[in-house]
PDB file of C-alpha atoms in Angstrom:
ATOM      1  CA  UNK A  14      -1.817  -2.876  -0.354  1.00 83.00           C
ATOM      2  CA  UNK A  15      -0.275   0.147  -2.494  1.00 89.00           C
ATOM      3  CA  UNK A  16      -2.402   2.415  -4.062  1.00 93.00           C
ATOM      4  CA  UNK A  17      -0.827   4.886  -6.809  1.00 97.00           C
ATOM      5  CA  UNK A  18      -2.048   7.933  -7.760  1.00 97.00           C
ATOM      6  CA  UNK A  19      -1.210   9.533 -11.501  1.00 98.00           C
ATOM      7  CA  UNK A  20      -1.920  13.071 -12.882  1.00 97.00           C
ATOM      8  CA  UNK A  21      -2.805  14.337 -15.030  1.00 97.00           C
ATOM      9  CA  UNK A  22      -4.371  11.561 -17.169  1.00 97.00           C
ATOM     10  CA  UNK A  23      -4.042  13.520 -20.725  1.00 98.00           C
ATOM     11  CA  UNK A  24      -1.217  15.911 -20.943  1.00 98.00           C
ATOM     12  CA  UNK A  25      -0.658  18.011 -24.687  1.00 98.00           C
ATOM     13  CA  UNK A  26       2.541  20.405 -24.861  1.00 98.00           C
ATOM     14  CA  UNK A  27       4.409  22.351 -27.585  1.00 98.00           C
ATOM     15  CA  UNK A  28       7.380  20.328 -29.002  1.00 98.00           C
ATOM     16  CA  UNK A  29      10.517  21.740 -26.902  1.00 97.00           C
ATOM     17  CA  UNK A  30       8.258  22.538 -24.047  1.00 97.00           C
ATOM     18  CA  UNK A  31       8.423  20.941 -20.927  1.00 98.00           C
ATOM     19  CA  UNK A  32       6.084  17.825 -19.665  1.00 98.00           C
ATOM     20  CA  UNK A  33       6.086  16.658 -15.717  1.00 98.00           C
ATOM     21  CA  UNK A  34       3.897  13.957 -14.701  1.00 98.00           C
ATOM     22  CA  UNK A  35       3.118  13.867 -10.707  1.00 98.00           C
ATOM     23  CA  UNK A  36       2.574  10.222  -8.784  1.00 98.00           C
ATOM     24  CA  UNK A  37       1.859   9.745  -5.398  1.00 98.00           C
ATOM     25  CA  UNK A  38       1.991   6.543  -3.187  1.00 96.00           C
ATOM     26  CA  UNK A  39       0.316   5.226   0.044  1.00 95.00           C
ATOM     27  CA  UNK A  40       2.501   2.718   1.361  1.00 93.00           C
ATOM     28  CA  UNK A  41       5.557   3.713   2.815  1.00 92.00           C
ATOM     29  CA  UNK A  42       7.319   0.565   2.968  1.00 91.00           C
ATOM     30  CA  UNK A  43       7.639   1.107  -0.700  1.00 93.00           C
ATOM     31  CA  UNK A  44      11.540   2.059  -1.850  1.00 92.00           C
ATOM     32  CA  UNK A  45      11.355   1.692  -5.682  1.00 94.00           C
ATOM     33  CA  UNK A  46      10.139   3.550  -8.384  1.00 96.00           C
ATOM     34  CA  UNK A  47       9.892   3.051 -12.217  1.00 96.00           C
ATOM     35  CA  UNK A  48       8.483   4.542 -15.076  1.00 98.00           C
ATOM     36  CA  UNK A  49       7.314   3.262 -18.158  1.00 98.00           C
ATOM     37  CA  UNK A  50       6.544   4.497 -21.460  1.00 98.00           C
ATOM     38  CA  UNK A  51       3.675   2.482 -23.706  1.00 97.00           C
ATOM     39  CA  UNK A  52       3.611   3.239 -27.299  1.00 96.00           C
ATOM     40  CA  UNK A  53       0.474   2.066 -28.951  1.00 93.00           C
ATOM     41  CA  UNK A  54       0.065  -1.955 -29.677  1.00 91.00           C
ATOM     42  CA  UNK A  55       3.500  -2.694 -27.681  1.00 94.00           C
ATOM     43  CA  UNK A  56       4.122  -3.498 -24.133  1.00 96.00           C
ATOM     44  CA  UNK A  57       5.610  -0.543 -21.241  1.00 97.00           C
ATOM     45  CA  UNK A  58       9.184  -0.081 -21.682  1.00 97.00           C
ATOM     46  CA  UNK A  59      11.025   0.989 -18.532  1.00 96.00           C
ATOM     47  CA  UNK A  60      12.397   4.624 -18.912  1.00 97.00           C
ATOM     48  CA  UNK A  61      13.905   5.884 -15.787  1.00 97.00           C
ATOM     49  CA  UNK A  62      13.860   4.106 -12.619  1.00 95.00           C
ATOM     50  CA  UNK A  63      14.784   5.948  -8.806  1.00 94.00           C
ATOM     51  CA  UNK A  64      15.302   4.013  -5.119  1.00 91.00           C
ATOM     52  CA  UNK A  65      14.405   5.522  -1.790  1.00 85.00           C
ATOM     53  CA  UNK A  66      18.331   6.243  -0.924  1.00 83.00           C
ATOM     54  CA  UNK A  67      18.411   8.690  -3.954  1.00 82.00           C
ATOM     55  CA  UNK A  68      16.395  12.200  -4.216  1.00 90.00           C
ATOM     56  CA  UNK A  69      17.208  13.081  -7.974  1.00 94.00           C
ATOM     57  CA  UNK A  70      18.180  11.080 -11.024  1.00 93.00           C
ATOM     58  CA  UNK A  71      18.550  12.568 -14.377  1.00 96.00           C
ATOM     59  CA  UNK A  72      19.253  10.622 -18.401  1.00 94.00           C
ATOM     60  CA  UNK A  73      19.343  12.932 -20.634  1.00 96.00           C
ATOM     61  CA  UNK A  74      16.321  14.780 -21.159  1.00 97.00           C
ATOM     62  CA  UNK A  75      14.297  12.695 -18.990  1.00 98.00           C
ATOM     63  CA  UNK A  76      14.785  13.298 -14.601  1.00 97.00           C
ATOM     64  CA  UNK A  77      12.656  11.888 -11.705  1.00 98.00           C
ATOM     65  CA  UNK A  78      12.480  13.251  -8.740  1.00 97.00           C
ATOM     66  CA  UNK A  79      11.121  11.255  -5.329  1.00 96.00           C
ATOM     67  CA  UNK A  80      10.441  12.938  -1.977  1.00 95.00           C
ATOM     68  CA  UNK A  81       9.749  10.413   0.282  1.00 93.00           C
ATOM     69  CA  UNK A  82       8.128  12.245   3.189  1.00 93.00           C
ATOM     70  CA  UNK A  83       5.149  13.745   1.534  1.00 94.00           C
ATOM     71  CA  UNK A  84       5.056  10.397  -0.766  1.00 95.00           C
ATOM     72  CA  UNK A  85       5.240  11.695  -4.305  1.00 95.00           C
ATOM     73  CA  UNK A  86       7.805  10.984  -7.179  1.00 97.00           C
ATOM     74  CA  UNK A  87       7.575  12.914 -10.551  1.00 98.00           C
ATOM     75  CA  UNK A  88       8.954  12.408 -13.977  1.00 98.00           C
ATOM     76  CA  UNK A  89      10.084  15.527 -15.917  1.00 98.00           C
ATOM     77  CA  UNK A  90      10.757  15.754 -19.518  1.00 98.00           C
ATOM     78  CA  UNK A  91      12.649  18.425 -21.030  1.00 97.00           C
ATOM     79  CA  UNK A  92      12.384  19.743 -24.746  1.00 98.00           C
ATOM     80  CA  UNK A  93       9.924  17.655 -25.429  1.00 98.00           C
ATOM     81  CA  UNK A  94       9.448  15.915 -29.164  1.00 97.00           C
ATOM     82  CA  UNK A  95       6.880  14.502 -31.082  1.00 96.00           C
ATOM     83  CA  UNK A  96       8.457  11.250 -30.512  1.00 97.00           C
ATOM     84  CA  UNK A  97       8.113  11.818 -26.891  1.00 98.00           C
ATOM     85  CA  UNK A  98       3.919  11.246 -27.356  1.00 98.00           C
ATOM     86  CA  UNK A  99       3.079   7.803 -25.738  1.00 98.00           C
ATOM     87  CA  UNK A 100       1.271   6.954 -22.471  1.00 98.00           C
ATOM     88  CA  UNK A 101       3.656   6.901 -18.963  1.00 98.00           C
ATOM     89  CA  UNK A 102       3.181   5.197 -16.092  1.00 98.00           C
ATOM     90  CA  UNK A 103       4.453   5.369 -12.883  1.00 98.00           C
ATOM     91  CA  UNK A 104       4.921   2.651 -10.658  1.00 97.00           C
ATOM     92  CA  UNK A 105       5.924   2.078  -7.183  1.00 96.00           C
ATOM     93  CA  UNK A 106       7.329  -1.271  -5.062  1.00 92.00           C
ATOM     94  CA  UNK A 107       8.287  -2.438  -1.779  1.00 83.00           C
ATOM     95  CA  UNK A 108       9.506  -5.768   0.066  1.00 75.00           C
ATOM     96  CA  UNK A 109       7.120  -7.397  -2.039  1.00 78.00           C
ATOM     97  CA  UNK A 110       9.028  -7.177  -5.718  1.00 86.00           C
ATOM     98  CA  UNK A 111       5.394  -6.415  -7.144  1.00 92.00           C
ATOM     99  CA  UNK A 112       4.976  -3.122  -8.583  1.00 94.00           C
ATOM    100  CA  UNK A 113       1.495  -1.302  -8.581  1.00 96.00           C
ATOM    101  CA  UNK A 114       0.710   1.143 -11.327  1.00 97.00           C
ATOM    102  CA  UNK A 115      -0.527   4.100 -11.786  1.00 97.00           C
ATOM    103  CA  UNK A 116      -3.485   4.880 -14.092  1.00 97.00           C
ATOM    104  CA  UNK A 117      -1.010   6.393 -16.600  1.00 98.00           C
ATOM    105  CA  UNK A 118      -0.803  10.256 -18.339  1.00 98.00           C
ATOM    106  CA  UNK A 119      -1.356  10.247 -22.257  1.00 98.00           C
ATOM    107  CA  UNK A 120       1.197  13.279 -23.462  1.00 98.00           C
ATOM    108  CA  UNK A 121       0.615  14.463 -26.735  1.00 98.00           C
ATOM    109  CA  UNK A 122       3.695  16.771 -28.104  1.00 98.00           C
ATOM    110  CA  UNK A 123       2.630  18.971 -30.662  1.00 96.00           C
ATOM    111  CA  UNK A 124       4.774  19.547 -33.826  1.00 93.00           C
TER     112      UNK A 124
ATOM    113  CA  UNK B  30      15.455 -10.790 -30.110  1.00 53.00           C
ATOM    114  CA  UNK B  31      16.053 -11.576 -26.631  1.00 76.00           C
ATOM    115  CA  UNK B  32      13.295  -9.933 -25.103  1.00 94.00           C
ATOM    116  CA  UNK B  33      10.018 -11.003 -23.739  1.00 97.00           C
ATOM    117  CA  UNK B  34       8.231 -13.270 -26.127  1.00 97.00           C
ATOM    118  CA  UNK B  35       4.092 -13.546 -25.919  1.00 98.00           C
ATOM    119  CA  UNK B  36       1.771 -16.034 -27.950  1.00 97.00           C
ATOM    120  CA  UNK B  37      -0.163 -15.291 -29.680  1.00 97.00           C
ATOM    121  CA  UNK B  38      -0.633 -11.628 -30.298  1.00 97.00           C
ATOM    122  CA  UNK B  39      -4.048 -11.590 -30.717  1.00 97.00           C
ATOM    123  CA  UNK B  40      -6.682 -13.903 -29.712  1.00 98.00           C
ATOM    124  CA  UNK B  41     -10.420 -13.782 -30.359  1.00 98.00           C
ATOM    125  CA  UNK B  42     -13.237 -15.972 -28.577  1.00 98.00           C
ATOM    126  CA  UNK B  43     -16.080 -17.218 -28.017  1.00 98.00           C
ATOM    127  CA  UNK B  44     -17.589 -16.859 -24.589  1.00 98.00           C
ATOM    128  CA  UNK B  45     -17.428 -19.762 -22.577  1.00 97.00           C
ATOM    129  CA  UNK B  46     -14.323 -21.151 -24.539  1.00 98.00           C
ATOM    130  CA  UNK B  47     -10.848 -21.945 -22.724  1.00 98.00           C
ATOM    131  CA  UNK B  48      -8.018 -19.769 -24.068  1.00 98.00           C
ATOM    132  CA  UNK B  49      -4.563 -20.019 -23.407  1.00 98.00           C
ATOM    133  CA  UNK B  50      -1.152 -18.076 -23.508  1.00 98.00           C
ATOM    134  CA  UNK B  51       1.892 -18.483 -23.803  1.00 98.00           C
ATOM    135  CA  UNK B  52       5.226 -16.183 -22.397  1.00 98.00           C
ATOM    136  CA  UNK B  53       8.594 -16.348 -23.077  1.00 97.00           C
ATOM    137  CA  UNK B  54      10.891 -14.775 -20.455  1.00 97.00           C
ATOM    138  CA  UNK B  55      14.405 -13.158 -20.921  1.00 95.00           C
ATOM    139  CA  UNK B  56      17.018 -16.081 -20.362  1.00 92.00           C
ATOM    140  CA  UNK B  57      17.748 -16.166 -17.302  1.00 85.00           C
ATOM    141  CA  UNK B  58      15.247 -14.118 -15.495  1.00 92.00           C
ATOM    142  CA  UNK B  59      14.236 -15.498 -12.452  1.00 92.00           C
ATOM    143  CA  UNK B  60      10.778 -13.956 -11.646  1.00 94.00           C
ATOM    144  CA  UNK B  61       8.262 -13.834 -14.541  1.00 96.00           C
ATOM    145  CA  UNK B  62       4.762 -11.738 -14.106  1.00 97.00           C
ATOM    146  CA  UNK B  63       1.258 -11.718 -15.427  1.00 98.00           C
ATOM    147  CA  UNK B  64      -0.671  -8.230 -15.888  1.00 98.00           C
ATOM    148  CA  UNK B  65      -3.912  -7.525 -17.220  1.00 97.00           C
ATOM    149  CA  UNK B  66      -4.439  -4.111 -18.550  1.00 97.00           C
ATOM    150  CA  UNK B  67      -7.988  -2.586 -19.805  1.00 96.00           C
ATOM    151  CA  UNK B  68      -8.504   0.446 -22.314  1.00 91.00           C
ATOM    152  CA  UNK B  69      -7.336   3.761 -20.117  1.00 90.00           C
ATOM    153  CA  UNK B  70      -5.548   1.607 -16.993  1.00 94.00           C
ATOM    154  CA  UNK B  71      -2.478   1.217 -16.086  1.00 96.00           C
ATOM    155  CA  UNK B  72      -1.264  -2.551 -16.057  1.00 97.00           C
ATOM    156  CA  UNK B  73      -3.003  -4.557 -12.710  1.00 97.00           C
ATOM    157  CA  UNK B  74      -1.091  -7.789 -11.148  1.00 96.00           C
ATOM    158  CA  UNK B  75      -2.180 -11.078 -11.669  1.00 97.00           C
ATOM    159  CA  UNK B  76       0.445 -13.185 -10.510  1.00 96.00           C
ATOM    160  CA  UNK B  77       4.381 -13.966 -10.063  1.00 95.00           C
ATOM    161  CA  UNK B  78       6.327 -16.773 -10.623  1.00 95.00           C
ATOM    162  CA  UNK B  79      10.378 -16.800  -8.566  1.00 93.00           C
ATOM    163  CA  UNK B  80      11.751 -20.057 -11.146  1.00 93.00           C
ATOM    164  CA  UNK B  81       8.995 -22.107 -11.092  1.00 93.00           C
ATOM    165  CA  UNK B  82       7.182 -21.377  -7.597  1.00 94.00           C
ATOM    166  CA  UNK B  83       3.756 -19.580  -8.110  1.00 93.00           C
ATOM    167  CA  UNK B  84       4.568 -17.158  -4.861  1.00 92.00           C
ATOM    168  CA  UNK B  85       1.449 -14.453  -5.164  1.00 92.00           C
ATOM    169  CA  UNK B  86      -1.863 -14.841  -6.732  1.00 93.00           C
ATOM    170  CA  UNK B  87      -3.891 -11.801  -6.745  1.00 92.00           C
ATOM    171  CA  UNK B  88      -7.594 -11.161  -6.222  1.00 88.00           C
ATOM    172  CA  UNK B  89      -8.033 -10.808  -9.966  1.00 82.00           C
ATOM    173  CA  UNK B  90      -7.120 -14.247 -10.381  1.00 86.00           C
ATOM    174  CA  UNK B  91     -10.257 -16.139 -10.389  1.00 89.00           C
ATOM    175  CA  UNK B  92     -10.419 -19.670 -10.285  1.00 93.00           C
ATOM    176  CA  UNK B  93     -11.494 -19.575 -13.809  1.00 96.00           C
ATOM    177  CA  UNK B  94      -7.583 -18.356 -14.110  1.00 96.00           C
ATOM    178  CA  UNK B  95      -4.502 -20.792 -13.962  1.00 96.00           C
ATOM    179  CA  UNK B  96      -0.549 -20.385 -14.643  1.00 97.00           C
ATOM    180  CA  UNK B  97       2.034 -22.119 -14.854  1.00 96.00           C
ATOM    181  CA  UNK B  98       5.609 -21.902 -15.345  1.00 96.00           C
ATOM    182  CA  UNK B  99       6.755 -25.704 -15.171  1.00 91.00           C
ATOM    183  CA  UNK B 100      10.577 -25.638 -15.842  1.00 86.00           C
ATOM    184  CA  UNK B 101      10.942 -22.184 -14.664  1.00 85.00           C
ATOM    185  CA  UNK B 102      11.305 -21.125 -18.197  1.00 90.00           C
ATOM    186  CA  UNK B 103       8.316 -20.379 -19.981  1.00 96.00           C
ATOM    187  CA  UNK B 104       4.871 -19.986 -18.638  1.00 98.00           C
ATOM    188  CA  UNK B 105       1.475 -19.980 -19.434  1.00 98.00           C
ATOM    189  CA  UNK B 106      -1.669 -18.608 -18.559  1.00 98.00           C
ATOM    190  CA  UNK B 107      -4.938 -20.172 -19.098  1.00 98.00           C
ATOM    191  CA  UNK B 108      -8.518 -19.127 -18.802  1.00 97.00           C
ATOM    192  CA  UNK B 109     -11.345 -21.094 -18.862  1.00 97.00           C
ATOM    193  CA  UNK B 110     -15.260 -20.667 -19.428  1.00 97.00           C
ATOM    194  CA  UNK B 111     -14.346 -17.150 -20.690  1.00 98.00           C
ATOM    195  CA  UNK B 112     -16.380 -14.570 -19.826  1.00 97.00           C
ATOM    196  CA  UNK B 113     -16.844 -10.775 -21.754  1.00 96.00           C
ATOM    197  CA  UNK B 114     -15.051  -9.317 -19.069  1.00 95.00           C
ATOM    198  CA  UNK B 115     -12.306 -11.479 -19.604  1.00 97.00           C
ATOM    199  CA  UNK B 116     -11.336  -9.035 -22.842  1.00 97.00           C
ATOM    200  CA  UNK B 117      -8.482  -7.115 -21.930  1.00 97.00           C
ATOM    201  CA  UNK B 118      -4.309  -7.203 -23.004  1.00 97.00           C
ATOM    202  CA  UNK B 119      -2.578  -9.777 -20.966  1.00 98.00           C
ATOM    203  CA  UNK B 120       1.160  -8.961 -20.167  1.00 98.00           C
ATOM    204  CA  UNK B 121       3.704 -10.893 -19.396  1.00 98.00           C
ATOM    205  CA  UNK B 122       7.231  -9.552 -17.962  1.00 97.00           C
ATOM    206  CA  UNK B 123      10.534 -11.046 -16.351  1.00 96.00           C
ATOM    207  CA  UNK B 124      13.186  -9.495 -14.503  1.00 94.00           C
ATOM    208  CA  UNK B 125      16.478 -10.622 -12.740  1.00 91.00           C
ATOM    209  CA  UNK B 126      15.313 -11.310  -9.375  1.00 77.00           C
ATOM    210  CA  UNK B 127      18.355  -9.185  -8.149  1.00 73.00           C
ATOM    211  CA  UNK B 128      16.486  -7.299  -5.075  1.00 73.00           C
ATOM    212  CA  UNK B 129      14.579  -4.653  -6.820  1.00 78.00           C
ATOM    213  CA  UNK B 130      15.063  -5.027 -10.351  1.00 86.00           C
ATOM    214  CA  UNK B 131      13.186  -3.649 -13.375  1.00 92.00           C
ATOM    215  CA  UNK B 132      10.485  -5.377 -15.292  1.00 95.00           C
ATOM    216  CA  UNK B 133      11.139  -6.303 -18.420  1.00 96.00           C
ATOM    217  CA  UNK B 134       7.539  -6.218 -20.621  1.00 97.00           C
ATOM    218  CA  UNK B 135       6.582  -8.235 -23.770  1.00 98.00           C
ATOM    219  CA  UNK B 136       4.001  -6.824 -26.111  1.00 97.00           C
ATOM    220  CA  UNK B 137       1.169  -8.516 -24.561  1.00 97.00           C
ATOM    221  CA  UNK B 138      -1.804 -11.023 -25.755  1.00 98.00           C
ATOM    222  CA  UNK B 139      -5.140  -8.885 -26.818  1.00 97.00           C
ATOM    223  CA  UNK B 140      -7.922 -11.211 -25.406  1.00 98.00           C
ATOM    224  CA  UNK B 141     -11.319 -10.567 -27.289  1.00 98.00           C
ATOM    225  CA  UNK B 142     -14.552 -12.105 -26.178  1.00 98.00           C
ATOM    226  CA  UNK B 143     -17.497 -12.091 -28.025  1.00 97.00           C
TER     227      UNK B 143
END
């Protein structure tokens, strides 16, 4: 089955730094990839999602990038705000509409 | 609120008691999913429903574990003889069932076994 790999695990920045979160998968049968953001006591809320047919995808401050051959996706946050602190996970999916999750990074944006 | 509906929020137990859940899909979501996720770990798959076929059971799933999502609406998720290791959030998400289309999360059950 898929197996996803997500670093770091804890991730603290200055507020209007920059925060990237790296994933890697091991099937490559898989051709979607989502990201989630948990905020304490509620359930992940998708983010930013990319397909295999795309290498780039940008909303607003948030942009994911896949690369298929080397089997790694990353999410990128720009001017990052205190808001912004929450756990993200990555996620990945193939034929079988079940996604397998990463182990999830913890940012913490400093004020 | 349309979103994904779980009941209840919290639930404490004895061990060895049965427990149940309940999950409320989107309307008109087609595939509905049960995750487990621990302190520190990202959510792990229990099972899937498409309407109201059960199509993938996972390892997880014990035989202590049963769903069921009779109408294709709604589904539930029971344990029984629960066990200390049982404690954990249980979520529930639906999505279209449009090829590869995003999961849509409720806030989860927090199982507690003591």
């Amino acid at each position: 089955g898929e197996n996803v790999e997500q670093h770091p695990s804890t991730l603290s920045v200055q507020e209007g730094d920059s925060a990237v979160i790296k994933c890697t998968y091991s099937d490559s049968a898989s051709n979607y990839f989502p990201w989630y953001k948990q905020e304490l006591g509620k359930g992940p809320q998708l983010i930013i999602d990319i397909r295999s047919n795309v290498g780039e995808k940008k909303d607003q401050r948030i942009a994911v990038t896949l690369n298929k051959t080397a089997k790694h996706f990353s999410l990128h946050i720009t001017e990052t705000q205190p808001e912004d602190s929450a756990v993200y996970f990555c996620a990945a999916s193939g034929g079988s509409y079940i996604p397998t999750f990463g182990r999830g990074t913890s940012l913490i944006v400093h004020p | 609120d349309t979103g994904v509906s779980q009941d209840p929020r919290h639930k404490i137990t004895k061990r060895g008691q049965n427990v149940t859940f309940r999950c409320d899909p989107i309307s008109e979501h087609n595939r509905l999913y049960w995750y487990r996720q621990t302190l520190g770990q990202g959510p792990e798959f229990l099972t899937y429903f498409q309407n109201e076929a059960q199509l993938e059971k996972s390892r997880l799933l014990s035989d202590r574990f049963s769903a069921e999502r009779p109408k294709g609406s709604f589904s539930t998720l029971e344990i029984q003889r629960t066990e200390q290791g049982d404690s954990a959030m249980y979520l529930c998400a639906s999505s279209t069932g449009q090829g590869k289309s995003p999961l849509h999360f409720g806030n989860g059950t927090r199982l507690t076994v003591t």
